[in-house]
Coordinates of C-alpha atoms in Angstrom, one line a residue:
X1 CA 20.1 -19.9 -149.0
X2 CA 17.8 -22.8 -149.4
X3 CA 14.5 -21.8 -148.7
X4 CA 11.3 -24.4 -149.8
X5 CA 7.8 -23.8 -149.4
X6 CA 5.9 -26.5 -147.6
X7 CA 2.6 -27.5 -149.0
X8 CA 0.2 -30.4 -146.5
X9 CA -2.3 -32.2 -148.7
X10 CA -5.1 -33.9 -146.3
X11 CA -5.3 -38.0 -146.1
X12 CA -8.1 -39.1 -148.7
X13 CA -10.7 -40.7 -146.2
X14 CA -12.8 -43.8 -147.5
X15 CA -15.1 -44.9 -144.9
X16 CA -17.6 -48.0 -146.9
X17 CA -19.9 -50.2 -144.3
X18 CA -21.6 -53.7 -145.7
X19 CA -23.6 -55.9 -143.2
X20 CA -23.6 -60.0 -143.0
X21 CA -25.5 -62.9 -141.7
X22 CA -23.6 -64.8 -138.6
X23 CA -23.5 -67.6 -140.9
X24 CA -21.8 -66.3 -143.4
X25 CA -18.7 -65.8 -140.5
X26 CA -15.9 -65.8 -141.2
X27 CA -17.0 -63.1 -143.9
X28 CA -13.9 -61.7 -146.7
X29 CA -14.2 -58.2 -147.6
X30 CA -11.3 -55.8 -149.2
X31 CA -8.9 -58.1 -148.1
X32 CA -10.2 -58.6 -144.6
X33 CA -11.6 -61.3 -143.0
X34 CA -13.8 -60.5 -140.1
X35 CA -14.2 -63.5 -137.3
X36 CA -17.5 -61.1 -135.8
X37 CA -18.1 -57.4 -136.5
X38 CA -15.7 -54.7 -136.3
X39 CA -14.6 -51.8 -137.8
X40 CA -11.0 -52.0 -139.0
X41 CA -9.2 -49.7 -141.0
X42 CA -6.8 -49.9 -143.9
X43 CA -3.7 -47.5 -145.5
X44 CA -4.4 -47.8 -149.4
X45 CA -1.4 -46.6 -151.1
X46 CA -1.7 -44.0 -154.0
X47 CA -1.0 -45.1 -157.6
X48 CA -0.8 -41.2 -158.9
X49 CA 1.4 -39.9 -156.4
X50 CA -0.7 -37.9 -155.2
X51 CA -1.7 -39.0 -150.9
X52 CA -2.6 -42.0 -148.9
X53 CA -6.0 -43.2 -148.8
X54 CA -7.2 -44.0 -145.2
X55 CA -10.2 -46.8 -145.9
X56 CA -12.6 -47.3 -142.9
X57 CA -14.4 -50.9 -143.2
X58 CA -17.6 -50.8 -141.1
X59 CA -18.7 -54.4 -140.6
X60 CA -21.8 -55.2 -139.0
X61 CA -23.8 -58.3 -138.5
X62 CA -27.1 -60.0 -138.3
X63 CA -27.2 -62.7 -135.6
X64 CA -28.5 -65.9 -136.2
X65 CA -32.3 -65.9 -134.6
X66 CA -32.9 -68.9 -132.1
X67 CA -36.3 -70.1 -131.0
X68 CA -37.5 -72.9 -128.4
X69 CA -40.2 -74.3 -128.0
X70 CA -41.6 -77.7 -125.5
X71 CA -44.3 -79.4 -127.2
X72 CA -46.0 -83.0 -125.4
X73 CA -47.7 -85.9 -127.8
X74 CA -48.9 -89.3 -127.4
X75 CA -47.0 -91.5 -128.8
X76 CA -49.8 -92.5 -131.2
X77 CA -48.8 -89.1 -132.7
X78 CA -45.6 -90.0 -134.3
X79 CA -44.2 -89.6 -136.5
X80 CA -44.6 -86.5 -136.1
X81 CA -44.2 -83.3 -138.2
X82 CA -42.4 -80.1 -137.3
X83 CA -40.9 -77.6 -139.4
X84 CA -39.3 -79.7 -142.3
X85 CA -38.7 -83.1 -140.0
X86 CA -40.3 -85.4 -139.2
X87 CA -39.9 -87.5 -135.6
X88 CA -40.2 -90.6 -134.7
X89 CA -38.8 -90.3 -130.6
X90 CA -38.5 -88.1 -128.0
X91 CA -35.7 -86.3 -127.8
X92 CA -34.6 -82.4 -128.5
X93 CA -34.5 -81.3 -132.6
X94 CA -33.5 -78.8 -134.4
X95 CA -33.9 -77.2 -138.1
X96 CA -32.5 -74.6 -139.7
X97 CA -34.8 -71.8 -141.8
X98 CA -34.1 -68.5 -143.2
X99 CA -35.6 -65.2 -142.3
X100 CA -36.9 -62.6 -144.2
X101 CA -33.9 -61.5 -144.6
X102 CA -32.6 -64.3 -145.7
X103 CA -29.8 -65.1 -142.6
X104 CA -30.4 -68.6 -140.5
X105 CA -32.7 -68.8 -137.7
X106 CA -32.4 -71.8 -135.7
X107 CA -35.7 -73.5 -134.2
X108 CA -35.4 -75.7 -130.8
X109 CA -38.8 -78.4 -130.2
X110 CA -38.3 -80.0 -127.4
X111 CA -40.0 -83.0 -127.9
X112 CA -41.9 -84.9 -125.3
X113 CA -44.0 -88.1 -126.3
X114 CA -46.2 -89.9 -123.1
X115 CA -46.7 -93.8 -123.9
X116 CA -50.2 -94.8 -124.7
X117 CA -52.3 -96.0 -122.0
X118 CA -52.3 -99.9 -121.7
X119 CA -55.0 -102.1 -120.0
X120 CA -55.3 -106.1 -120.6
X121 CA -58.4 -107.7 -119.6
X122 CA -58.8 -111.6 -118.9
X123 CA -61.8 -113.7 -119.1
X124 CA -61.6 -117.2 -119.3
X125 CA -65.4 -119.7 -120.4
X126 CA -66.9 -122.8 -121.3
X127 CA -67.1 -123.6 -124.1
X128 CA -70.8 -124.0 -124.5
X129 CA -71.0 -119.9 -123.9
X130 CA -69.7 -119.2 -127.2
X131 CA -70.1 -117.1 -129.1
X132 CA -69.5 -114.6 -126.2
X133 CA -69.9 -110.8 -126.3
X134 CA -67.7 -108.8 -123.6
X135 CA -66.6 -104.9 -124.1
X136 CA -68.4 -104.8 -127.2
X137 CA -67.1 -107.7 -128.7
X138 CA -68.3 -110.8 -130.2
X139 CA -65.5 -113.9 -129.0
X140 CA -66.3 -117.1 -131.6
X141 CA -63.4 -119.3 -129.4
X142 CA -60.4 -117.6 -127.7
X143 CA -58.5 -114.6 -128.6
X144 CA -56.9 -111.8 -128.3
X145 CA -58.8 -108.6 -129.3
X146 CA -57.2 -104.6 -129.4
X147 CA -59.6 -101.9 -129.1
X148 CA -58.6 -98.2 -129.6
X149 CA -60.0 -96.5 -126.9
X150 CA -60.2 -92.8 -127.5
X151 CA -59.7 -90.2 -124.8
X152 CA -62.2 -88.1 -123.1
X153 CA -60.6 -85.9 -121.4
X154 CA -57.7 -84.1 -124.5
X155 CA -55.5 -86.9 -122.6
X156 CA -53.8 -90.3 -124.8
X157 CA -55.6 -92.8 -126.0
X158 CA -56.3 -96.2 -124.0
X159 CA -55.1 -99.7 -125.9
X160 CA -57.5 -102.1 -124.3
X161 CA -56.8 -106.0 -125.2
X162 CA -59.4 -108.1 -124.0
X163 CA -58.1 -112.2 -123.9
X164 CA -60.7 -114.7 -124.0
X165 CA -60.3 -118.2 -123.0
X166 CA -62.0 -121.1 -123.6
X167 CA -62.2 -123.9 -122.0
X168 CA -63.4 -127.0 -123.8
X169 CA -65.5 -129.3 -122.1
X170 CA -63.5 -132.9 -123.1
X171 CA -60.8 -134.2 -122.9
X172 CA -58.3 -134.2 -125.3
X173 CA -54.8 -135.0 -126.5
X174 CA -52.8 -132.1 -129.3
X175 CA -49.1 -132.4 -131.2
X176 CA -48.0 -129.3 -131.7
X177 CA -44.4 -128.5 -133.5
X178 CA -43.4 -124.7 -132.7
X179 CA -39.7 -123.3 -133.2
X180 CA -37.4 -122.5 -130.7
X181 CA -37.9 -118.4 -131.2
X182 CA -42.0 -119.2 -130.0
X183 CA -40.3 -119.9 -126.6
X184 CA -41.5 -119.2 -124.3
X185 CA -45.2 -121.0 -125.1
X186 CA -48.5 -120.3 -123.8
X187 CA -51.2 -123.1 -124.1
X188 CA -54.3 -123.0 -122.5
X189 CA -53.0 -121.7 -118.8
X190 CA -49.6 -122.5 -118.8
X191 CA -46.2 -121.1 -120.4
X192 CA -43.9 -123.9 -121.8
X193 CA -40.6 -123.4 -121.5
X194 CA -38.8 -126.9 -123.2
X195 CA -40.3 -129.4 -125.6
X196 CA -42.4 -132.1 -123.7
X197 CA -45.9 -133.3 -122.9
X198 CA -48.2 -131.2 -120.9
X199 CA -51.3 -131.7 -119.2
X200 CA -53.8 -128.6 -117.8
X201 CA -57.1 -129.1 -115.0
X202 CA -59.6 -126.8 -115.7
X203 CA -62.6 -125.8 -113.4
X204 CA -64.5 -123.3 -113.7
X205 CA -67.0 -121.2 -111.9
X206 CA -69.5 -123.3 -114.3
X207 CA -67.7 -126.4 -113.7
X208 CA -67.1 -127.3 -117.0
X209 CA -63.6 -129.8 -116.1
X210 CA -61.3 -130.2 -119.1
X211 CA -58.4 -132.4 -119.1
X212 CA -55.9 -131.0 -121.8
X213 CA -52.8 -132.8 -123.4
X214 CA -50.7 -131.1 -125.5
X215 CA -46.7 -132.7 -126.5
X216 CA -45.1 -130.2 -127.7
X217 CA -42.1 -130.7 -130.0
X218 CA -39.9 -127.7 -130.2
X219 CA -37.4 -127.1 -133.4
X220 CA -34.2 -125.6 -133.1
X221 CA -33.5 -122.2 -135.1
X222 CA -31.6 -121.4 -137.5
X223 CA -28.8 -119.4 -137.6
X224 CA -27.1 -117.5 -140.7
X225 CA -23.6 -115.1 -140.3
X226 CA -22.5 -112.5 -142.8
X227 CA -19.9 -110.6 -142.8
X228 CA -18.4 -107.3 -144.6
X229 CA -15.7 -104.3 -144.6
X230 CA -16.4 -101.1 -145.4
X231 CA -14.8 -97.4 -145.5
X232 CA -15.0 -95.5 -142.8
X233 CA -16.4 -92.5 -145.9
X234 CA -19.3 -95.3 -147.2
X235 CA -21.4 -94.6 -144.0
X236 CA -24.2 -94.9 -143.3
X237 CA -24.0 -97.9 -145.2
X238 CA -27.0 -99.9 -146.2
X239 CA -27.2 -104.0 -145.8
X240 CA -29.4 -106.8 -145.8
X241 CA -32.4 -104.0 -145.0
X242 CA -30.2 -102.6 -142.3
X243 CA -28.8 -99.3 -141.9
X244 CA -25.3 -99.1 -140.5
X245 CA -23.4 -95.8 -138.8
X246 CA -20.0 -97.9 -137.4
X247 CA -19.3 -101.1 -137.0
X248 CA -21.6 -103.2 -135.8
X249 CA -23.4 -106.6 -135.4
X250 CA -26.9 -106.3 -135.9
X251 CA -29.4 -109.6 -135.3
X252 CA -32.4 -110.2 -138.1
X253 CA -34.9 -112.9 -137.4
X254 CA -35.6 -113.7 -140.8
X255 CA -39.0 -115.4 -141.4
X256 CA -39.7 -119.0 -143.4
X257 CA -41.4 -119.1 -146.8
X258 CA -41.5 -122.5 -146.3
X259 CA -43.4 -122.9 -143.5
X260 CA -40.2 -123.8 -141.5
X261 CA -38.4 -122.5 -138.5
X262 CA -37.7 -118.4 -138.5
X263 CA -33.8 -118.0 -139.1
X264 CA -31.4 -116.0 -137.5
X265 CA -29.1 -113.6 -139.5
X266 CA -26.1 -112.2 -137.7
X267 CA -24.8 -109.3 -139.6
X268 CA -21.4 -108.0 -139.1
X269 CA -20.1 -105.2 -140.1
X270 CA -16.1 -104.4 -140.0
X271 CA -15.0 -100.9 -140.9
X272 CA -11.3 -99.5 -142.0
X273 CA -11.3 -96.4 -140.7
X274 CA -10.0 -93.1 -142.8
X275 CA -6.6 -92.6 -142.7
X276 CA -5.5 -89.5 -141.1
X277 CA -2.4 -87.1 -141.2
X278 CA -1.0 -83.7 -140.1
X279 CA 1.8 -82.0 -141.6
X280 CA 3.4 -78.9 -140.6
X281 CA 5.3 -76.6 -143.4
X282 CA 6.9 -73.5 -143.4
X283 CA 7.3 -71.0 -146.4
X284 CA 8.2 -67.7 -147.7
X285 CA 5.3 -65.9 -149.6
X286 CA 7.5 -65.6 -152.6
X287 CA 7.0 -69.4 -152.5
X288 CA 3.1 -69.2 -153.0
X289 CA 1.0 -70.2 -154.6
X290 CA 2.4 -73.5 -153.3
X291 CA 1.4 -76.9 -154.5
X292 CA 0.9 -78.9 -152.3
X293 CA -0.6 -82.9 -153.0
X294 CA -3.7 -81.8 -155.6
X295 CA -3.9 -77.8 -153.9
X296 CA -2.4 -74.7 -154.6
X297 CA -2.7 -72.4 -151.9
X298 CA -2.5 -68.9 -151.9
X299 CA -2.0 -67.8 -148.0
X300 CA -1.2 -69.1 -145.0
X301 CA -3.8 -71.3 -143.1
X302 CA -4.6 -74.8 -142.6
X303 CA -6.1 -77.0 -145.4
X304 CA -7.1 -80.5 -146.2
X305 CA -7.2 -83.1 -149.2
X306 CA -9.2 -86.0 -149.6
X307 CA -7.2 -89.0 -151.6
X308 CA -7.5 -93.0 -151.6
X309 CA -5.5 -95.5 -150.3
X310 CA -4.2 -98.6 -152.1
X311 CA -7.1 -99.9 -149.9
X312 CA -9.7 -98.1 -152.0
X313 CA -10.5 -96.1 -148.6
X314 CA -10.2 -92.7 -148.1
X315 CA -7.2 -90.8 -146.6
X316 CA -7.6 -87.2 -145.5
X317 CA -4.1 -85.0 -145.3
X318 CA -3.7 -81.6 -143.9
X319 CA -1.5 -79.1 -143.9
X320 CA -0.5 -76.2 -141.5
X321 CA 0.7 -73.7 -143.7
X322 CA 2.9 -71.0 -142.2
X323 CA 3.9 -68.1 -144.9
X324 CA 7.1 -66.3 -143.6
X325 CA 7.1 -63.0 -144.7
X326 CA 9.8 -61.1 -147.2
X327 CA 12.3 -59.3 -145.6
X328 CA 12.1 -55.6 -146.6
X329 CA 14.8 -52.6 -146.0
X330 CA 15.5 -49.3 -147.3
X331 CA 18.6 -47.6 -148.1
X332 CA 18.0 -43.0 -149.0
X333 CA 21.3 -41.1 -150.7
X334 CA 21.4 -37.4 -151.9
X335 CA 23.1 -36.2 -154.7
X336 CA 23.3 -33.1 -156.3
X337 CA 21.3 -32.5 -159.3
X338 CA 24.9 -31.9 -161.0
X339 CA 25.6 -35.7 -160.0
X340 CA 23.0 -37.2 -162.4
X341 CA 23.0 -39.5 -163.8
X342 CA 23.9 -41.8 -161.3
X343 CA 25.0 -44.7 -160.4
X344 CA 24.4 -46.6 -156.7
X345 CA 23.6 -50.4 -156.2
X346 CA 23.5 -51.9 -160.0
X347 CA 20.4 -48.5 -160.7
X348 CA 20.4 -45.9 -162.6
X349 CA 18.9 -42.7 -161.2
X350 CA 18.2 -40.1 -164.1
X351 CA 16.3 -38.4 -161.7
X352 CA 14.8 -38.1 -158.0
X353 CA 12.6 -41.7 -158.1
X354 CA 12.5 -45.1 -155.9
X355 CA 13.5 -48.1 -157.3
X356 CA 12.6 -51.1 -155.4

């Protein structure tokens, strides 16, 4: 006749709460990875032969604050300073700041840039009418003057171009050398597209005729081509005053320092792409930590390592590591007290016990 007095102790419970910012996700806590606000229950085995503890993890997530504003400006206001950004063109721009609570706030601006109003006025006068007053300006010769007219209606300013042409009162022949980059060449009322001799007969309302002749000589443009190859990880790459964000060909106009013609320089940048490779590897949990390339990996996941190729450029290697769990087996046996010590499966038991 066997009698048992069975006492059932309650399970220990524990509740932990934490609040994080949305940009901190995924968030590791108490051995769990949270990708969003969630409640996870863990069973914590007792280490003192007592009852297990049921732990409840409650993670709250403060969302990222987002706001969008629409702003109209005039082109003359560029570059436009907004939050921590200096903006040089119309478009949609975002800036990430921190709220009082320390979480991210993402502010977006839709920037519309209204063009500057332009106005071009032209007038021709006889040479003997100089100096000539026009629109608040005094011209002593044929000239082009640009005025900035402030808006009186809260709109954008107006850029007014005053072009004054002067008709001479004599016959004259001139020799002019220009570079091919200056074509088409505007001379008096003519727009000239090639070297040669050209004449223009003018007659103003005031009767100041003039016959003007030009001998136009067109010098060829100097050209230069430079080539360079860089690694993809060196982008953006500054070269000859230009910033390259990708393989590209850029043409520069280099002003002459010797009164000669400008040079058209062609910059050709070639980019050696970063080598990328991905491998899938399965291991057992007992193989952790797992050494791969220069990494020591402690858990399943996707990991990348950056190395250098023989050419000196980056190679990015990625491993998808799958960790298979250890197989487990539980065997139970009951013996009489007088059979102790008891040998079983290579182990010696002197009392009731659990051996792993």
